[in-house]
Amino acid sequence: MTEQQLQSKIIKYLEGLGCYVIKTISTNKRGCPDLLFCKDGTFNAIEVKAAGKLKQVSEIQQFHLNLINKTGGTAIAADSLETVKETFR
């Protein structure tokens, strides 16, 4: 499954939970996570990678995930829908 296909499945899953989801294409911040969403009043983000490619999260991408977590949101890197389901129910 490609990264884009996985993103689509994750978006459908999150929208099914009632989340407001944005797929980032171009932002003013390099390394911004692929998906930004609000769930139960919390800001969340997912950096989506193709299966087996989690080690390819760049330093700047990890910086943004850490910053979101540090400031009260939940941010993860995921290479499967199952990982997303385990984190966001």
mmCIF file of C-alpha atoms in Angstrom:
data_model
loop_
_atom_site.group_PDB
_atom_site.id
_atom_site.type_symbol
_atom_site.label_atom_id
_atom_site.label_comp_id
_atom_site.label_asym_id
_atom_site.label_seq_id
_atom_site.Cartn_x
_atom_site.Cartn_y
_atom_site.Cartn_z
ATOM 1 C CA MET A 1 0.000 0.000 0.000
ATOM 2 C CA THR A 2 1.366 3.412 -0.901
ATOM 3 C CA GLU A 3 1.638 6.278 1.555
ATOM 4 C CA GLN A 4 -1.174 8.097 -0.259
ATOM 5 C CA GLN A 5 -3.460 5.065 -0.059
ATOM 6 C CA LEU A 6 -2.737 4.731 3.656
ATOM 7 C CA GLN A 7 -3.433 8.447 4.174
ATOM 8 C CA SER A 8 -6.835 8.025 2.516
ATOM 9 C CA LYS A 9 -7.718 5.073 4.771
ATOM 10 C CA ILE A 10 -6.615 6.991 7.869
ATOM 11 C CA ILE A 11 -8.637 10.054 6.851
ATOM 12 C CA LYS A 12 -11.765 7.926 6.357
ATOM 13 C CA TYR A 13 -11.236 6.264 9.725
ATOM 14 C CA LEU A 14 -10.748 9.576 11.561
ATOM 15 C CA GLU A 15 -13.720 11.222 9.844
ATOM 16 C CA GLY A 16 -15.765 8.177 10.855
ATOM 17 C CA LEU A 17 -14.870 9.009 14.465
ATOM 18 C CA GLY A 18 -16.209 12.531 13.927
ATOM 19 C CA CYS A 19 -12.812 14.211 13.663
ATOM 20 C CA TYR A 20 -12.102 17.371 11.682
ATOM 21 C CA VAL A 21 -9.179 16.334 9.439
ATOM 22 C CA ILE A 22 -6.827 18.350 7.246
ATOM 23 C CA LYS A 23 -4.317 16.736 4.871
ATOM 24 C CA THR A 24 -1.379 19.100 4.593
ATOM 25 C CA ILE A 25 0.043 19.646 1.144
ATOM 26 C CA SER A 26 2.020 22.831 1.477
ATOM 27 C CA THR A 27 2.570 24.654 4.758
ATOM 28 C CA ASN A 28 4.656 27.492 6.092
ATOM 29 C CA LYS A 29 6.541 25.017 8.318
ATOM 30 C CA ARG A 30 8.941 22.495 6.840
ATOM 31 C CA GLY A 31 8.367 19.059 8.394
ATOM 32 C CA CYS A 32 4.717 19.660 9.315
ATOM 33 C CA PRO A 33 2.915 16.303 9.785
ATOM 34 C CA ASP A 34 0.829 14.940 6.896
ATOM 35 C CA LEU A 35 -2.481 14.919 8.762
ATOM 36 C CA LEU A 36 -3.732 17.444 11.300
ATOM 37 C CA PHE A 37 -7.003 16.831 13.107
ATOM 38 C CA CYS A 38 -9.142 17.707 16.075
ATOM 39 C CA LYS A 39 -10.645 14.906 18.163
ATOM 40 C CA ASP A 40 -12.573 15.539 21.360
ATOM 41 C CA GLY A 41 -11.178 19.065 21.589
ATOM 42 C CA THR A 42 -7.546 17.973 21.252
ATOM 43 C CA PHE A 43 -5.118 18.893 18.481
ATOM 44 C CA ASN A 44 -3.560 15.799 16.921
ATOM 45 C CA ALA A 45 -1.198 14.990 14.081
ATOM 46 C CA ILE A 46 0.049 11.991 12.145
ATOM 47 C CA GLU A 47 3.161 11.699 10.011
ATOM 48 C CA VAL A 48 2.196 8.930 7.582
ATOM 49 C CA LYS A 49 4.850 6.618 6.162
ATOM 50 C CA ALA A 50 4.506 3.641 3.833
ATOM 51 C CA ALA A 51 4.676 0.242 5.526
ATOM 52 C CA GLY A 52 8.127 -0.432 6.914
ATOM 53 C CA LYS A 53 9.344 3.148 6.388
ATOM 54 C CA LEU A 54 8.971 4.526 9.938
ATOM 55 C CA LYS A 55 12.745 4.871 10.200
ATOM 56 C CA GLN A 56 12.506 7.499 7.451
ATOM 57 C CA VAL A 57 10.892 10.085 9.748
ATOM 58 C CA SER A 58 13.230 13.036 9.359
ATOM 59 C CA GLU A 59 14.710 15.012 12.216
ATOM 60 C CA ILE A 60 12.505 18.039 11.463
ATOM 61 C CA GLN A 61 9.392 15.837 11.234
ATOM 62 C CA GLN A 62 10.219 14.254 14.612
ATOM 63 C CA PHE A 63 10.807 17.729 16.051
ATOM 64 C CA HIS A 64 7.253 18.749 15.107
ATOM 65 C CA LEU A 65 5.746 15.514 16.480
ATOM 66 C CA ASN A 66 7.604 16.050 19.761
ATOM 67 C CA LEU A 67 6.524 19.701 19.965
ATOM 68 C CA ILE A 68 2.853 18.814 19.450
ATOM 69 C CA ASN A 69 3.083 16.160 22.186
ATOM 70 C CA LYS A 70 4.911 18.567 24.502
ATOM 71 C CA THR A 71 2.230 21.232 24.090
ATOM 72 C CA GLY A 72 -0.717 18.980 24.928
ATOM 73 C CA GLY A 73 -1.662 17.387 21.628
ATOM 74 C CA THR A 74 -1.065 13.851 20.456
ATOM 75 C CA ALA A 75 1.255 13.272 17.506
ATOM 76 C CA ILE A 76 2.566 10.016 16.080
ATOM 77 C CA ALA A 77 4.276 8.579 13.052
ATOM 78 C CA ALA A 78 2.332 5.656 11.614
ATOM 79 C CA ASP A 79 2.859 3.135 8.847
ATOM 80 C CA SER A 80 -0.431 1.287 9.327
ATOM 81 C CA LEU A 81 -4.085 1.948 10.030
ATOM 82 C CA GLU A 82 -3.812 -0.395 13.020
ATOM 83 C CA THR A 83 -1.299 1.931 14.685
ATOM 84 C CA VAL A 84 -3.700 4.838 14.238
ATOM 85 C CA LYS A 85 -6.619 2.803 15.625
ATOM 86 C CA GLU A 86 -4.560 1.848 18.702
ATOM 87 C CA THR A 87 -3.792 5.508 19.419
ATOM 88 C CA PHE A 88 -7.030 7.219 18.388
ATOM 89 C CA ARG A 89 -10.271 5.412 19.258
#
